Short mmCIF file of C-alpha atoms in Angstrom, two decimals:
data_model
loop_
_atom_site.label_atom_id
_atom_site.label_comp_id
_atom_site.label_asym_id
_atom_site.label_seq_id
_atom_site.Cartn_x
_atom_site.Cartn_y
_atom_site.Cartn_z
CA UNK A 23 -143.26 21.39 34.72
CA UNK A 24 -144.70 23.41 31.88
CA UNK A 25 -141.78 22.70 29.32
CA UNK A 26 -143.03 19.92 26.75
CA UNK A 27 -139.59 18.71 26.24
CA UNK A 28 -137.53 18.48 29.56
CA UNK A 29 -133.91 18.30 30.11
CA UNK A 30 -131.88 17.33 33.07
CA UNK A 31 -127.96 18.64 33.29
CA UNK A 32 -126.22 16.99 36.06
CA UNK A 33 -122.92 18.00 36.91
CA UNK A 34 -119.99 16.17 38.28
CA UNK A 35 -118.50 16.48 41.61
CA UNK A 36 -117.42 12.97 43.32
CA UNK A 37 -119.44 11.94 46.34
CA UNK A 38 -121.30 15.25 46.17
CA UNK A 39 -123.16 13.57 43.33
CA UNK A 40 -125.27 11.94 45.96
CA UNK A 41 -126.83 15.33 46.35
CA UNK A 42 -128.19 15.03 42.78
CA UNK A 43 -129.75 11.66 43.67
CA UNK A 44 -131.58 13.14 46.27
CA UNK A 45 -132.72 16.25 44.06
CA UNK A 46 -134.09 13.31 41.51
CA UNK A 47 -135.90 11.51 43.81
CA UNK A 48 -137.96 14.62 44.90
CA UNK A 49 -138.51 15.88 41.10
CA UNK A 50 -139.82 12.34 39.77
CA UNK A 51 -141.74 11.40 42.59
CA UNK A 52 -144.71 10.15 41.11
CA UNK A 53 -147.36 11.18 43.86
CA UNK A 54 -146.30 14.91 43.31
CA UNK A 55 -146.35 14.53 39.77
CA UNK A 56 -144.17 17.75 39.20
CA UNK A 57 -142.19 16.00 36.63
CA UNK A 58 -143.78 13.25 35.07
CA UNK A 59 -141.14 10.64 33.43
CA UNK A 60 -142.94 11.17 30.20
CA UNK A 61 -141.98 14.56 30.14
CA UNK A 62 -138.22 14.10 30.32
CA UNK A 63 -136.68 14.44 26.95
CA UNK A 64 -132.78 14.52 27.56
CA UNK A 65 -130.35 13.74 30.56
CA UNK A 66 -126.75 15.01 30.36
CA UNK A 67 -124.13 14.35 32.84
CA UNK A 68 -120.29 14.54 33.83
CA UNK A 69 -118.30 12.08 36.09
CA UNK A 70 -120.74 11.42 39.18
CA UNK A 71 -123.30 13.02 37.38
CA UNK A 72 -123.03 10.42 34.16
CA UNK A 73 -123.49 7.68 36.59
CA UNK A 74 -126.86 9.46 38.10
CA UNK A 75 -127.86 10.18 34.18
CA UNK A 76 -127.19 6.44 33.26
CA UNK A 77 -128.96 4.80 35.95
CA UNK A 78 -131.81 7.11 35.41
CA UNK A 79 -132.06 6.50 31.89
CA UNK A 80 -131.60 2.93 32.17
CA UNK A 81 -134.51 2.67 34.74
CA UNK A 82 -137.03 4.94 32.65
CA UNK A 83 -136.43 2.48 29.41
CA UNK A 84 -136.66 -0.75 31.69
CA UNK A 85 -140.31 0.45 32.95
CA UNK A 86 -139.29 0.72 36.04
CA UNK A 87 -141.85 1.46 38.68
CA UNK A 88 -139.96 3.89 40.52
CA UNK A 89 -137.59 6.06 38.09
CA UNK A 90 -134.84 6.70 40.84
CA UNK A 91 -134.68 3.33 41.88
CA UNK A 92 -131.13 2.61 40.50
CA UNK A 93 -129.84 5.70 41.30
CA UNK A 94 -130.92 5.75 44.89
CA UNK A 95 -129.35 2.08 45.21
CA UNK A 96 -126.11 3.24 43.90
CA UNK A 97 -125.86 5.29 47.05
CA UNK A 98 -126.97 2.72 49.49
CA UNK A 99 -124.36 0.85 48.01
CA UNK A 100 -121.44 3.42 47.61
CA UNK A 101 -120.37 4.13 51.25
CA UNK A 102 -116.88 3.91 52.11
CA UNK A 103 -117.14 1.98 55.43
CA UNK A 104 -118.96 -0.87 53.46
CA UNK A 105 -115.94 -0.87 50.83
CA UNK A 106 -113.07 -0.83 53.42
CA UNK A 107 -114.96 -3.96 55.19
CA UNK A 108 -115.09 -5.64 52.47
CA UNK A 109 -111.39 -5.35 51.99
CA UNK A 110 -110.38 -5.46 55.26
CA UNK A 111 -111.45 -8.47 57.51
CA UNK A 112 -110.45 -6.89 60.87
CA UNK A 113 -113.12 -4.42 60.11
CA UNK A 114 -116.22 -6.50 60.08
CA UNK A 115 -117.27 -5.35 63.55
CA UNK A 116 -116.06 -1.88 63.76
CA UNK A 117 -119.05 0.61 63.71
CA UNK A 118 -119.24 3.44 61.02
CA UNK A 119 -118.22 6.17 63.33
CA UNK A 120 -115.19 4.52 64.11
CA UNK A 121 -114.04 4.08 60.71
CA UNK A 122 -115.23 7.47 59.85
CA UNK A 123 -112.67 8.58 62.53
CA UNK A 124 -109.95 6.52 60.95
CA UNK A 125 -110.19 7.75 57.43
CA UNK A 126 -110.13 11.13 59.36
CA UNK A 127 -106.89 10.65 60.31
CA UNK A 128 -105.78 8.74 57.68
CA UNK A 129 -106.35 11.77 55.33
CA UNK A 130 -104.46 13.89 58.10
CA UNK A 131 -101.41 11.97 57.75
CA UNK A 132 -101.52 12.33 53.44
CA UNK A 133 -102.19 15.62 53.93
CA UNK A 134 -98.97 16.20 56.33
CA UNK A 135 -96.97 13.79 53.79
CA UNK A 136 -97.70 14.57 50.14
CA UNK A 137 -94.99 12.28 49.06
CA UNK A 138 -96.85 9.34 50.60
CA UNK A 139 -100.25 10.40 49.09
CA UNK A 140 -98.97 10.97 45.72
CA UNK A 141 -97.06 7.57 45.75
CA UNK A 142 -100.49 5.98 46.41
CA UNK A 143 -102.46 8.10 44.04
CA UNK A 144 -99.54 7.12 41.09
CA UNK A 145 -100.29 3.27 41.77
CA UNK A 146 -101.62 2.17 38.39
CA UNK A 147 -102.91 -1.13 39.79
CA UNK A 148 -104.72 0.69 42.49
CA UNK A 149 -106.66 2.89 39.70
CA UNK A 150 -107.62 -0.39 37.91
CA UNK A 151 -108.99 -1.76 41.37
CA UNK A 152 -110.87 1.60 41.91
CA UNK A 153 -112.48 1.11 38.13
CA UNK A 154 -113.41 -2.57 39.08
CA UNK A 155 -115.36 -1.32 41.97
CA UNK A 156 -117.12 1.47 40.29
CA UNK A 157 -118.33 -1.40 37.82
CA UNK A 158 -119.03 -3.81 40.45
CA UNK A 159 -121.43 -1.37 42.54
CA UNK A 160 -122.85 -0.17 38.83
CA UNK A 161 -124.02 -3.65 38.24
CA UNK A 162 -125.19 -4.36 42.10
CA UNK A 163 -127.30 -1.14 41.36
CA UNK A 164 -129.28 -2.36 38.41
CA UNK A 165 -129.82 -5.36 36.24
CA UNK A 166 -129.46 -5.83 32.50
CA UNK A 167 -126.08 -4.04 31.84
CA UNK A 168 -124.18 -5.64 28.91
CA UNK A 169 -121.04 -7.44 30.12
CA UNK A 170 -119.34 -5.75 26.92
CA UNK A 171 -118.14 -2.36 28.08
CA UNK A 172 -118.31 -1.49 24.42
CA UNK A 173 -121.81 -2.14 23.86
CA UNK A 174 -124.46 0.61 23.34
CA UNK A 175 -126.30 1.11 26.40
CA UNK A 176 -129.82 2.48 25.64
CA UNK A 177 -132.24 2.50 23.15
CA UNK A 178 -132.46 5.38 20.41
CA UNK A 179 -135.47 7.37 22.00
CA UNK A 180 -136.30 9.53 24.68
CA UNK A 181 -135.32 9.97 27.02
CA UNK A 182 -131.96 10.24 25.75
CA UNK A 183 -128.77 10.08 27.80
CA UNK A 184 -125.45 12.10 27.02
CA UNK A 185 -122.11 12.01 28.88
CA UNK A 186 -118.85 14.04 28.36
CA UNK A 187 -115.64 13.26 28.64
CA UNK A 188 -112.22 14.73 28.37
CA UNK A 189 -110.03 13.37 25.32
CA UNK A 190 -106.58 13.97 26.89
CA UNK A 191 -104.33 14.50 23.64
CA UNK A 192 -106.58 17.15 21.77
CA UNK A 193 -108.03 18.56 25.27
CA UNK A 194 -111.43 18.87 23.85
CA UNK A 195 -114.65 17.61 25.54
CA UNK A 196 -116.25 14.51 23.59
CA UNK A 197 -119.78 13.57 23.97
CA UNK A 198 -121.12 9.87 23.88
CA UNK A 199 -125.01 9.64 23.70
CA UNK A 200 -127.78 7.32 23.08
CA UNK A 201 -129.29 9.80 20.31
CA UNK A 202 -128.19 8.43 17.13
CA UNK A 203 -129.88 11.34 15.15
CA UNK A 204 -127.83 13.64 17.04
CA UNK A 205 -124.32 11.50 16.31
CA UNK A 206 -125.42 11.93 12.61
CA UNK A 207 -126.29 15.53 12.78
CA UNK A 208 -122.90 16.34 14.61
CA UNK A 209 -120.79 13.97 12.09
CA UNK A 210 -122.38 16.25 9.03
CA UNK A 211 -120.94 19.61 10.59
CA UNK A 212 -117.63 20.86 9.42
CA UNK A 213 -116.09 20.29 12.95
CA UNK A 214 -116.58 16.39 12.79
CA UNK A 215 -114.01 16.47 9.87
CA UNK A 216 -111.41 17.29 12.19
CA UNK A 217 -112.35 15.49 15.55
CA UNK A 218 -114.73 12.48 16.25
CA UNK A 219 -116.50 14.48 18.81
CA UNK A 220 -119.41 12.23 19.34
CA UNK A 221 -119.81 8.37 19.55
CA UNK A 222 -122.59 6.27 21.16
CA UNK A 223 -122.96 5.87 24.58
CA UNK A 224 -121.33 2.90 26.16
CA UNK A 225 -120.52 1.52 29.88
CA UNK A 226 -116.84 2.35 29.00
CA UNK A 227 -117.85 5.88 28.06
CA UNK A 228 -119.37 6.82 31.57
CA UNK A 229 -116.49 5.31 32.95
CA UNK A 230 -114.17 7.61 31.07
CA UNK A 231 -116.67 10.52 31.83
CA UNK A 232 -115.54 9.94 35.60
CA UNK A 233 -111.94 8.92 35.26
CA UNK A 234 -110.18 11.57 37.23
CA UNK A 235 -106.18 11.23 36.53
CA UNK A 236 -105.76 11.12 40.25
CA UNK A 237 -108.16 8.10 41.20
CA UNK A 238 -108.40 6.32 38.07
CA UNK A 239 -106.12 5.17 34.70
CA UNK A 240 -106.99 6.91 31.73
CA UNK A 241 -109.84 5.06 29.58
CA UNK A 242 -109.38 4.39 25.94
CA UNK A 243 -112.38 4.07 23.64
CA UNK A 244 -111.27 3.70 19.74
CA UNK A 245 -108.16 5.75 19.04
CA UNK A 246 -109.40 8.28 21.95
CA UNK A 247 -107.77 8.48 25.37
CA UNK A 248 -110.26 10.15 28.15
CA UNK A 249 -110.24 11.64 31.38
CA UNK A 250 -112.88 13.22 33.76
CA UNK A 251 -115.22 15.11 31.53
CA UNK A 252 -115.52 17.91 33.98
CA UNK A 253 -112.20 19.67 32.91
CA UNK A 254 -113.74 20.45 29.65
CA UNK A 255 -117.79 20.29 29.97
CA UNK A 256 -119.29 19.82 32.96
CA UNK A 257 -122.08 18.88 32.36
CA UNK A 258 -123.37 19.30 28.75
CA UNK A 259 -125.86 22.21 28.67
CA UNK A 260 -126.18 23.81 25.48
CA UNK A 261 -126.30 20.09 24.02
CA UNK A 262 -129.65 19.68 25.55
CA UNK A 263 -131.26 22.61 23.49
CA UNK A 264 -129.80 21.76 20.60
CA UNK A 265 -131.19 18.11 21.13
CA UNK A 266 -134.76 19.08 21.40
CA UNK A 267 -134.97 20.57 24.73
CA UNK A 268 -137.43 23.64 25.64
CA UNK A 269 -136.85 23.57 29.49
CA UNK A 270 -133.38 22.62 31.60
CA UNK A 271 -132.86 22.10 34.82
CA UNK A 272 -128.94 22.25 35.77
CA UNK A 273 -127.97 20.66 39.21
CA UNK A 274 -124.71 22.83 40.15
CA UNK A 275 -122.50 20.84 42.49
CA UNK A 276 -119.31 22.88 42.04
CA UNK A 277 -118.98 26.25 44.18
CA UNK A 278 -118.87 28.95 42.13
CA UNK A 279 -118.84 31.92 44.64
CA UNK A 280 -116.23 32.14 47.69
CA UNK A 281 -115.88 35.26 49.72
CA UNK A 282 -112.11 34.50 51.18
CA UNK A 283 -109.02 34.41 48.82
CA UNK A 284 -107.08 30.97 49.57
CA UNK A 285 -103.85 31.49 50.83
CA UNK A 286 -102.76 28.13 51.32
CA UNK A 287 -101.22 25.76 48.71
CA UNK A 288 -104.33 23.26 49.26
CA UNK A 289 -106.83 26.02 49.49
CA UNK A 290 -105.18 27.62 46.19
CA UNK A 291 -105.14 24.09 44.59
CA UNK A 292 -108.87 23.76 45.57
CA UNK A 293 -110.11 26.85 44.37
CA UNK A 294 -108.21 26.49 40.84
CA UNK A 295 -109.81 23.16 40.65
CA UNK A 296 -113.26 24.99 41.19
CA UNK A 297 -112.52 27.64 38.52
CA UNK A 298 -111.64 25.39 35.78
CA UNK A 299 -114.68 23.51 36.65
CA UNK A 300 -117.17 26.53 36.61
CA UNK A 301 -115.80 27.91 33.45
CA UNK A 302 -116.89 25.09 31.27
CA UNK A 303 -120.47 25.66 32.18
CA UNK A 304 -120.33 29.31 32.48
CA UNK A 305 -119.25 29.41 29.06
CA UNK A 306 -122.29 27.26 28.13
CA UNK A 307 -124.57 29.43 29.78
CA UNK A 308 -122.84 32.56 28.06
CA UNK A 309 -123.78 30.72 24.75
CA UNK A 310 -127.35 30.07 25.79
CA UNK A 311 -127.77 33.89 26.71
CA UNK A 312 -126.02 34.98 23.34
CA UNK A 313 -128.68 32.61 21.61
CA UNK A 314 -131.76 34.13 23.64
CA UNK A 315 -130.37 37.81 23.37
CA UNK A 316 -130.12 36.89 19.47
CA UNK A 317 -133.38 35.92 18.87
CA UNK A 318 -135.43 38.13 21.41
CA UNK A 319 -133.60 41.41 19.84
CA UNK A 320 -133.77 40.89 16.39
CA UNK A 321 -137.33 38.99 15.42
CA UNK A 322 -137.80 40.10 12.30
CA UNK A 323 -134.58 39.38 10.90
CA UNK A 324 -135.45 35.90 10.06
CA UNK A 325 -132.40 34.33 9.18
CA UNK A 326 -130.66 35.17 12.57
CA UNK A 327 -133.62 34.95 14.62
CA UNK A 328 -134.52 31.56 13.75
CA UNK A 329 -131.61 30.09 14.93
CA UNK A 330 -131.49 26.51 13.77
CA UNK A 331 -129.96 23.94 16.07
CA UNK A 332 -129.35 20.47 15.45
CA UNK A 333 -132.61 19.24 15.93
CA UNK A 334 -134.86 22.35 16.55
CA UNK A 335 -135.01 25.72 16.19
CA UNK A 336 -133.86 27.78 19.42
CA UNK A 337 -137.26 29.82 20.89
CA UNK A 338 -136.44 32.68 23.36
CA UNK A 339 -139.18 31.13 25.46
CA UNK A 340 -136.33 28.30 26.02
CA UNK A 341 -135.70 28.52 29.76
CA UNK A 342 -133.23 27.11 32.30
CA UNK A 343 -133.40 26.70 36.17
CA UNK A 344 -130.62 25.96 38.52
CA UNK A 345 -130.57 23.72 41.61
CA UNK A 346 -127.12 24.92 43.53
CA UNK A 347 -125.45 23.13 46.63
CA UNK A 348 -123.26 25.87 48.44
CA UNK A 349 -120.58 23.77 49.98
CA UNK A 350 -117.53 24.95 52.31
CA UNK A 351 -115.84 21.71 52.44
CA UNK A 352 -112.49 20.69 50.59
CA UNK A 353 -112.21 19.17 47.42
CA UNK A 354 -110.88 16.04 48.91
CA UNK A 355 -114.44 15.35 50.44
CA UNK A 356 -115.63 14.05 47.01
CA UNK A 357 -113.43 11.21 47.36
CA UNK A 358 -114.93 10.17 50.80
CA UNK A 359 -118.44 8.84 50.34
CA UNK A 360 -118.76 8.14 53.95
CA UNK A 361 -122.01 7.20 55.61
CA UNK A 362 -123.30 10.28 57.24
CA UNK A 363 -121.92 12.21 54.37
CA UNK A 364 -123.94 10.70 51.63
CA UNK A 365 -127.05 10.64 54.06
CA UNK A 366 -127.03 14.19 54.48
CA UNK A 367 -126.60 14.97 50.82
CA UNK A 368 -129.26 12.70 49.89
CA UNK A 369 -131.46 14.46 52.33
CA UNK A 370 -130.68 17.79 51.33
CA UNK A 371 -131.17 17.03 47.63
CA UNK A 372 -134.39 16.30 48.55
CA UNK A 373 -135.26 19.19 50.90
CA UNK A 374 -133.86 21.62 48.27
CA UNK A 375 -136.85 20.36 45.89
CA UNK A 376 -139.53 19.96 48.69
CA UNK A 377 -138.65 22.79 51.12
CA UNK A 378 -140.99 25.61 51.42
CA UNK A 379 -138.70 27.95 50.23
CA UNK A 380 -137.57 25.00 47.37
CA UNK A 381 -137.75 24.71 43.76
CA UNK A 382 -141.10 23.39 43.40
CA UNK A 383 -142.39 26.20 45.48
CA UNK A 384 -140.95 28.77 43.50
CA UNK A 385 -141.44 27.41 40.33
CA UNK A 386 -144.99 26.86 41.01
CA UNK A 387 -145.28 30.81 42.09
CA UNK A 388 -143.50 32.02 39.11
CA UNK A 389 -144.56 33.04 35.57
CA UNK A 390 -143.67 31.01 32.39
CA UNK A 391 -140.54 31.95 30.93
CA UNK A 392 -138.84 33.07 34.46
CA UNK A 393 -135.73 31.31 35.67
CA UNK A 394 -136.07 29.65 39.18
CA UNK A 395 -132.18 29.21 41.08
CA UNK A 396 -132.65 27.49 44.29
CA UNK A 397 -129.63 26.99 46.55
CA UNK A 398 -128.83 25.10 49.70
CA UNK A 399 -126.15 25.52 52.42
CA UNK A 400 -124.30 22.31 52.97
CA UNK A 401 -123.58 23.64 56.95
CA UNK A 402 -126.85 25.31 57.83
CA UNK A 403 -128.95 23.24 55.23
CA UNK A 404 -130.89 26.42 54.55
CA UNK A 405 -132.99 26.72 51.52
CA UNK A 406 -133.37 29.91 49.44
CA UNK A 407 -135.08 30.69 45.95
CA UNK A 408 -135.33 33.56 43.74
CA UNK A 409 -137.04 34.05 40.26
CA UNK A 410 -135.03 35.94 37.80
CA UNK A 411 -136.53 37.43 34.49
CA UNK A 412 -133.59 36.65 32.42
CA UNK A 413 -134.54 39.34 29.86
CA UNK A 414 -134.45 42.18 32.46
CA UNK A 415 -130.77 41.05 32.64
CA UNK A 416 -129.99 40.97 28.77
CA UNK A 417 -131.99 44.57 28.07
CA UNK A 418 -132.79 47.54 29.85
CA UNK A 419 -136.31 48.49 30.04
CA UNK A 420 -135.97 50.73 27.07
CA UNK A 421 -133.85 48.10 25.09
CA UNK A 422 -136.47 45.50 26.22
CA UNK A 423 -139.70 47.48 24.59
CA UNK A 424 -137.70 47.96 21.33
CA UNK A 425 -136.59 44.34 21.37
CA UNK A 426 -140.57 43.41 21.15
CA UNK A 427 -141.30 45.53 17.92
CA UNK A 428 -140.07 44.27 14.56
CA UNK A 429 -136.61 45.48 13.03
CA UNK A 430 -136.00 46.15 9.49
CA UNK A 431 -132.37 45.04 9.91
CA UNK A 432 -129.91 43.23 12.55
CA UNK A 433 -127.96 45.41 14.93
CA UNK A 434 -123.89 45.46 14.61
CA UNK A 435 -124.06 43.31 18.05
CA UNK A 436 -126.71 41.01 16.37
CA UNK A 437 -124.15 40.54 13.69
CA UNK A 438 -121.26 39.39 15.94
CA UNK A 439 -123.03 36.88 17.57
CA UNK A 440 -124.36 35.63 14.38
CA UNK A 441 -120.82 35.46 13.10
CA UNK A 442 -119.40 33.52 16.55
CA UNK A 443 -122.24 31.04 16.52
CA UNK A 444 -122.85 30.34 12.97
CA UNK A 445 -120.85 27.17 13.00
CA UNK A 446 -122.15 25.76 16.33
CA UNK A 447 -125.76 26.45 16.01
CA UNK A 448 -126.45 26.49 12.32
#
């Protein structure tokens, strides 16, 4: 990749995060050398994306020869059939296909009996067991993790890892990062006097990022009580530019567009969840576009054009790309990592990058500064990429020509952006 400081933003999505594992394996393939590990400056993630981000960071900092080894190991361990065999002796010799069929029957029964499903999900002990299972899988996937869940997790150097969790009582996103400089910068901002919005990264914070309230108990860290981060920040995106990245790859797992409007209760609940999850990343992308327009359309108004972020000034050449998984299924699929399902997602993640119509092929043909969006359909496994000139979306042809020229004073629209973004991006 062309950027000097590359960032990865990994969205959460339960078992669908196996797709991200496939994407990472193809992106960081050493023989291909498309994304050298030394160019990776920052990794952010939420929920399942937080697990992938932490394990990738752990491998890179430990000098692991294969950067994605720990991530790949997690998704070899995280198979529902294996979990059920470990818990029920009677299933030891039962093939994967039969266990998958039994799980399907169980899901149908739960769907037909919402009261039973609610009773099972409201069991605090079961939720605690689920979190202990996650911790055991993570420790099996990598060595060297601290026994103390509160201990700082990674060293204070690139690649930095940042995860997000939702503080339940304040309904705000809190960040947990290995970047000590960013922690100090945030605490210098006025907003920090109201909310302790950024803390050091720990294993407990990674588990807080994925603590969906229907599957896990809330996680306490200091005075904060946390649920899954995808309600408020899925994943940290603008933060990566503030941290110094000049090129970001966003792996998007949550379905953004659906042609049909749901009419059933279950379908409506699923779509509401998708809308909530998409709204957080879409607002961050709008903030990025506002910053880009602010700088590009007003080059000579130096106080506005040189938009100062935490660790660098925002440059209009800073670009982001998207790799999207288009999926039809129910949100409940996120909680069922069956082997065939996980294997398919791993394969599709790799294909989205390496296919003739995939991300690498489109990126290598695109000019510097243009955005690449790659999509792969879950059912057909068809890959499609397109190259987008973001500036053409922000400006008409005439406005774009004017934007390149030097202004003597800011436009009213730029002034409005300045007021909105002053506190967040000064």
